[in-house]
C-alpha positions as MATLAB code, in Angstrom:
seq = 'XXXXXXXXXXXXXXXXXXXXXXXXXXXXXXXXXXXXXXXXXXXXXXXXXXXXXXXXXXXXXXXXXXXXXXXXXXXXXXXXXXXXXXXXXXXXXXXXXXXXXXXXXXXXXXXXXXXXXXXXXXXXXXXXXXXXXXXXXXXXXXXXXXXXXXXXXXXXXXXXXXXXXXXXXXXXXXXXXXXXXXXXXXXXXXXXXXXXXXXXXXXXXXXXXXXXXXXXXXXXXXXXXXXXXXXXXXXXXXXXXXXXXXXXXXXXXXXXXXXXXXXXXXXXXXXXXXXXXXXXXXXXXXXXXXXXXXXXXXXXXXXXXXXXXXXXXXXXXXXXXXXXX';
ca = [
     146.548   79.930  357.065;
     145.585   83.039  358.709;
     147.593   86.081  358.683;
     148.632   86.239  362.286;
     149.659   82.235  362.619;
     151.885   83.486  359.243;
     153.192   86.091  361.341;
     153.955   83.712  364.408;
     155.352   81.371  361.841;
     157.578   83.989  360.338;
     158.717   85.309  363.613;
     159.682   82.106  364.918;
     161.766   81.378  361.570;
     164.127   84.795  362.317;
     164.319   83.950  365.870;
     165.542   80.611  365.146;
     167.628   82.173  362.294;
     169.183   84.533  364.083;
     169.884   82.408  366.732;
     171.791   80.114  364.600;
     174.245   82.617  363.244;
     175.035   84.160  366.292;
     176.373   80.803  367.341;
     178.017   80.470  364.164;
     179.582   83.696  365.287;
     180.590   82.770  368.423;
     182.617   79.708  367.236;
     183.942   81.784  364.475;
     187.225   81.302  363.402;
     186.501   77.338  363.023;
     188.929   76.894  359.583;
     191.333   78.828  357.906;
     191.191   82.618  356.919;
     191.244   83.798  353.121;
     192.997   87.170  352.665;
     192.376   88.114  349.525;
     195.635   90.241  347.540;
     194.400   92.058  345.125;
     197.960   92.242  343.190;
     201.102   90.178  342.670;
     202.958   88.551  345.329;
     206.068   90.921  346.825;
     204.408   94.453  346.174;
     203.463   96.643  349.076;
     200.068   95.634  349.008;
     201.299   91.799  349.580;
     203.437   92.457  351.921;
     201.410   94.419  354.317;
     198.867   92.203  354.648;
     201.564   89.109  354.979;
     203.283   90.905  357.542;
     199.787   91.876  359.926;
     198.701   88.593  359.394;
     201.356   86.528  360.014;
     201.246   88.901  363.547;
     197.878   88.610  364.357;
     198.071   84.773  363.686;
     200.863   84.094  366.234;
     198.955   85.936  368.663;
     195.649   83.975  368.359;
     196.550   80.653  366.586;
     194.102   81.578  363.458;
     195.224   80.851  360.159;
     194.961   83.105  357.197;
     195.395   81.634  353.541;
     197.076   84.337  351.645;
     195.078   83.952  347.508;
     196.717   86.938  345.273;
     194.236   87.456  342.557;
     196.045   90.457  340.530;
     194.158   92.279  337.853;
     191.946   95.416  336.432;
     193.425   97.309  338.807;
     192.570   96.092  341.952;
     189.134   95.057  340.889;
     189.738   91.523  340.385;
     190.418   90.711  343.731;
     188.265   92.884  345.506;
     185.307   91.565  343.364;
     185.905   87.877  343.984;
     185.693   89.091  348.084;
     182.218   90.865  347.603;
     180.499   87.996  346.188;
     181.776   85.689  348.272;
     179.690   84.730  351.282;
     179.844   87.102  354.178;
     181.070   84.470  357.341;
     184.611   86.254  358.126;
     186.535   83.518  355.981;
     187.149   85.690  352.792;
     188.588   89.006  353.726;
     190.394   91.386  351.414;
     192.830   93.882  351.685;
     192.014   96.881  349.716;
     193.833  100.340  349.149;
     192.824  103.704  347.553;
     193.119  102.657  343.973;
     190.620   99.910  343.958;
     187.963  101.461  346.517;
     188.482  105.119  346.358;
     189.545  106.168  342.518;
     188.813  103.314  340.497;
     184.560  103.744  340.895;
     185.226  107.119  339.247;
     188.572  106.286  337.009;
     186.987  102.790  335.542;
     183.552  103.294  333.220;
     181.819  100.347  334.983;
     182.634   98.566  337.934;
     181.831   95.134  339.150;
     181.553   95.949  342.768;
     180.419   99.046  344.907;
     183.121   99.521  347.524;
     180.328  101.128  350.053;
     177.149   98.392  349.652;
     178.973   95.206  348.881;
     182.134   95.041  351.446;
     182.099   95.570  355.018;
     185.374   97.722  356.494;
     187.218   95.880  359.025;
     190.183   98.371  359.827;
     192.642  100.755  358.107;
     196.218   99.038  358.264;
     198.638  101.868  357.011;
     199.064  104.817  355.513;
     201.771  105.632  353.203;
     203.161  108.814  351.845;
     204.258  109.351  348.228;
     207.615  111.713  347.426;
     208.125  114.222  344.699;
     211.635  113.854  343.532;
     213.386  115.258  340.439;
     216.496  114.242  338.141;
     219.978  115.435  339.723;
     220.939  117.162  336.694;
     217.748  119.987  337.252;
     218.003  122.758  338.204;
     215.273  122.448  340.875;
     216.592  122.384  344.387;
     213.178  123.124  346.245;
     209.363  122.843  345.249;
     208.963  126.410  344.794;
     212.419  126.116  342.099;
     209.519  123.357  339.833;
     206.426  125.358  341.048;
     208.020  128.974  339.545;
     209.239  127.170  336.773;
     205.864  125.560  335.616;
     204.761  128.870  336.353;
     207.058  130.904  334.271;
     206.132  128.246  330.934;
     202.878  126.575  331.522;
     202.850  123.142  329.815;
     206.577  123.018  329.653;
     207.652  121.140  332.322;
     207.400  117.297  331.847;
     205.566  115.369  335.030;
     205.524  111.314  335.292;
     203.851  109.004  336.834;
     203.780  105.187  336.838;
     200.416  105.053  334.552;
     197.132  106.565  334.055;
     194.811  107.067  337.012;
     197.608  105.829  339.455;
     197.593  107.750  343.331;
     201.285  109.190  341.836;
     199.129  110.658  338.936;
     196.284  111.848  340.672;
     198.496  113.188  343.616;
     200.563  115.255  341.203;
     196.769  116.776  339.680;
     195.958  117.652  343.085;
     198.980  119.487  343.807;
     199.231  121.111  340.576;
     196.041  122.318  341.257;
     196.660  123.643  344.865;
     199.766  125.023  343.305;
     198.048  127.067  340.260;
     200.321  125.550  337.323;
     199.940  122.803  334.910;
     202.601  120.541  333.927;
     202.655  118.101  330.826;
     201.863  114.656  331.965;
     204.034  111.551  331.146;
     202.289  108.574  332.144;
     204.032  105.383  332.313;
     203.106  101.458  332.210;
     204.946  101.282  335.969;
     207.373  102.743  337.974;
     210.855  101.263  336.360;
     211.019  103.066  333.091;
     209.461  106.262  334.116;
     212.218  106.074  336.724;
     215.252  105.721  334.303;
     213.681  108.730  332.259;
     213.348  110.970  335.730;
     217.251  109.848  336.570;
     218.213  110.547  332.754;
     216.846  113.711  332.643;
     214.081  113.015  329.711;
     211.568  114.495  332.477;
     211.701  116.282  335.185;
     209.559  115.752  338.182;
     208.111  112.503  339.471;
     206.042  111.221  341.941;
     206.755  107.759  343.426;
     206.132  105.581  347.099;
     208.939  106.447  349.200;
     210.406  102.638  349.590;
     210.744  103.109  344.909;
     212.462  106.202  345.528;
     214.450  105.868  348.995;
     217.715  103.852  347.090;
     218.074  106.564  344.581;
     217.600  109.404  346.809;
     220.409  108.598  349.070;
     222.267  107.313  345.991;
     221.841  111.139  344.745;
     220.356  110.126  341.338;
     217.338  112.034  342.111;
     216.625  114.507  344.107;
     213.606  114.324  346.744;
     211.662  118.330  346.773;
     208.823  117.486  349.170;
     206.810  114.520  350.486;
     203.033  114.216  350.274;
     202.027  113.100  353.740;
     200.873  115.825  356.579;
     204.039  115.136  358.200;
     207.717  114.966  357.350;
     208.825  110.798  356.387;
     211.273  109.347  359.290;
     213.064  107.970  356.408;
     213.632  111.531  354.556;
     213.815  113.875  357.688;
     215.342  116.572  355.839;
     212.458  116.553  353.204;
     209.672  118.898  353.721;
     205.929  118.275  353.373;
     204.138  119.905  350.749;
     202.040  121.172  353.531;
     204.644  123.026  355.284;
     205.954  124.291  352.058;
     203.108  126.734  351.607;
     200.381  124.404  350.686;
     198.585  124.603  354.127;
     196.139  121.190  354.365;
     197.991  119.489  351.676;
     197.930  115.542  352.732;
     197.543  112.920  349.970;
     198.198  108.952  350.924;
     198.033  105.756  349.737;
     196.188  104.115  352.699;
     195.500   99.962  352.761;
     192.896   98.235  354.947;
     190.906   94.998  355.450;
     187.494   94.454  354.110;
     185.098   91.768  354.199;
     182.248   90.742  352.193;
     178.827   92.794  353.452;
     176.927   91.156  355.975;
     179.615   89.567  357.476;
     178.817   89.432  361.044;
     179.544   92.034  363.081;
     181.159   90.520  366.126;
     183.366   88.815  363.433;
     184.430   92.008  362.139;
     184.933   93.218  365.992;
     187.040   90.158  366.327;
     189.218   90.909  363.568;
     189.723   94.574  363.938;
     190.511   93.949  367.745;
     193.439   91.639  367.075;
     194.824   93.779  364.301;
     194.625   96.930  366.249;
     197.010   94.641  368.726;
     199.206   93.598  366.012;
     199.307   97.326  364.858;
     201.094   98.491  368.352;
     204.330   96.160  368.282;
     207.271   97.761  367.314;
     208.534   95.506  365.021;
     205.862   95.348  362.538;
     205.689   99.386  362.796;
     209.540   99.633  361.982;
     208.600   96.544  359.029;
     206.158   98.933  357.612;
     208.324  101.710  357.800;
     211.257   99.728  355.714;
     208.267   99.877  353.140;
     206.941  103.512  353.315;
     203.941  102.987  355.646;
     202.794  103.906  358.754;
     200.535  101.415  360.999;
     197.546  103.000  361.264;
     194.141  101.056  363.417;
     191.384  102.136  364.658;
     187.566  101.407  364.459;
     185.794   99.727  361.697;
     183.386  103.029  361.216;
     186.227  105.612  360.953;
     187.611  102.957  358.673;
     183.987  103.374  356.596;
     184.377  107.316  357.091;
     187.294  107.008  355.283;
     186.276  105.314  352.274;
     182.773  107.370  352.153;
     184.960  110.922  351.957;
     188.023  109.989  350.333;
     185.249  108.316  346.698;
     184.309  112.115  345.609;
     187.269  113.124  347.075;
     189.630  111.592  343.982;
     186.843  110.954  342.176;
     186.577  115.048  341.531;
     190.628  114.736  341.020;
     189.735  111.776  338.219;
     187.475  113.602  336.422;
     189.151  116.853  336.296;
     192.356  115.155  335.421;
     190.321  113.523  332.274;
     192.148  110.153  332.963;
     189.913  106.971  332.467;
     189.663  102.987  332.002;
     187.124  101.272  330.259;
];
């Protein structure tokens, strides 16, 4: 066969090809959705993407098949998306951990979170809170800041483990605030928790919807939240940006991903309907009973996200000396 009857040949393949999955495309969804969980049922994670889904499918009649595949840290779940085959019925909902600070916290990875998934749309965004025990004698940031200050090393700082956004959050502030605190890493929020409202440390970092009970209980006491802005839930709290920490805005943020090459009027599909679900009022105040704030927009500022915010904690990671093999 001569080499321009190949190239006919060939060109009438992709044409035909192509043709075929944009009809696919257009009759897209045709069976239920997978949304991939990447953690247990009844966490945050879970019950974000139950709550925009369950939206989104009384809107447009879809169905979405929530699959919780908990483990490594995110990576289970997020791995079993990117190999799967990219025609908009396996999404995943992904947060910073397993797309932003695992890459750099784990020693190998199973997935790149830029080549092998496809961002859909950032869901929410939610601030962590700095609190300390009752019995301290901290009653603003700059009490812990001149304190750590005073006896570097001395004051005790937990988080809920190793590598966590809590952990890395409280290295990045540390570091905007000059001091250095002794970390206390826990396996999860509970005990470290006790030990904060017992006194055994003294400064924790948390999600606001762990903390929120005990705050207004007045077993701990909240010194500043993390966010650019002040929480609706804490009004009286002040941001570590307005404290004197001027650009100071660390989040846990959660979006939808799908596996790379999905189509991408599927993914336009998808983020549209979200970005409607986004604007009711009752899923915003839903989120907000769990710390977050609906967030949106398109699937590329979604991408710019996850392209800054990989050296971003990744520099945090390394200079924190936590890792995961």
């Amino acid at each position: 066969m001569d080499t321009s009857r190949r190239l006919i040949l060939a060109l009438a393949a992709a044409t035909l090809g192509s043709g075929a999955f944009a009809q696919a495309a257009s009759t897209w969804p045709a069976k239920p959705i997978r949304l991939v969980v990447p953690f247990p049922p009844g966490g945050g994670t879970d019950i974000i993407a139950r709550e925009t889904s369950q939206r989104v499918a009384k809107a447009t009649g879809w169905t979405f098949v929530i699959d919780n595949k908990p483990g490594a840290g995110g990576n289970l779940g997020v791995d079993a998306v990117a190999k799967s085959p990219a025609d908009g019925y396996t999404i995943v909902i992904g947060q910073t951990s397993n797309l932003a600070i695992n890459p750099t916290l784990y020693s190998k990875m199973p997935y790149d979170s830029q080549k092998d998934l496809a961002p859909i749309i950032l869901l929410a965004n939610a601030p962590l809170v700095m609190v300390t025990g009752a019995g301290t004698p901290y009653k603003t940031l700059a009490d812990a800041v001149n304190a750590a200050k005073a006896k570097p090393g001395a004051v005790n700082f937990a988080s809920p483990g190793n590598g966590t956004v809590a952990h890395l959050t409280s290295e990045l502030f540390q570091k905007a605030a000059g001091v250095k605190t002794q970390h206390v890493p826990y396996k999860g929020a509970s005990q470290a928790l006790v030990d904060v409202i017992g006194g055994t440390v003294e400064l924790y970092m948390s999600s606001v919807p762990t903390l929120l009970g005990h705050i207004k209980q007045g077993k701990v006491r909240a010194l500043a939240v993390t966010s650019a802005n002040r929480v609706d839930d804490l009004p009286d709290v002040p941001t570590i940006n307005e404290s004197g920490y001027k650009g100071f805005d660390a989040v846990t943020w959660f979006g939808l991903l799908a596996p790379a090459g999905t189509p991408k009027d599927v993914i336009a599909r998808i983020n549209a309907e979200f970005n409607k679900a986004l604007k009711q009022p009752e899923l915003a105040k839903r989120l907000s009973d769990e710390g977050a704030d609906p967030a949106g927009g398109t699937a590329e500022q979604f991408a710019a996200l996850i392209r800054d915010d990989i050296p971003r904690w990744g520099k945090v990671v390394k200079e924190s000396g936590a890792k995961v093999d």
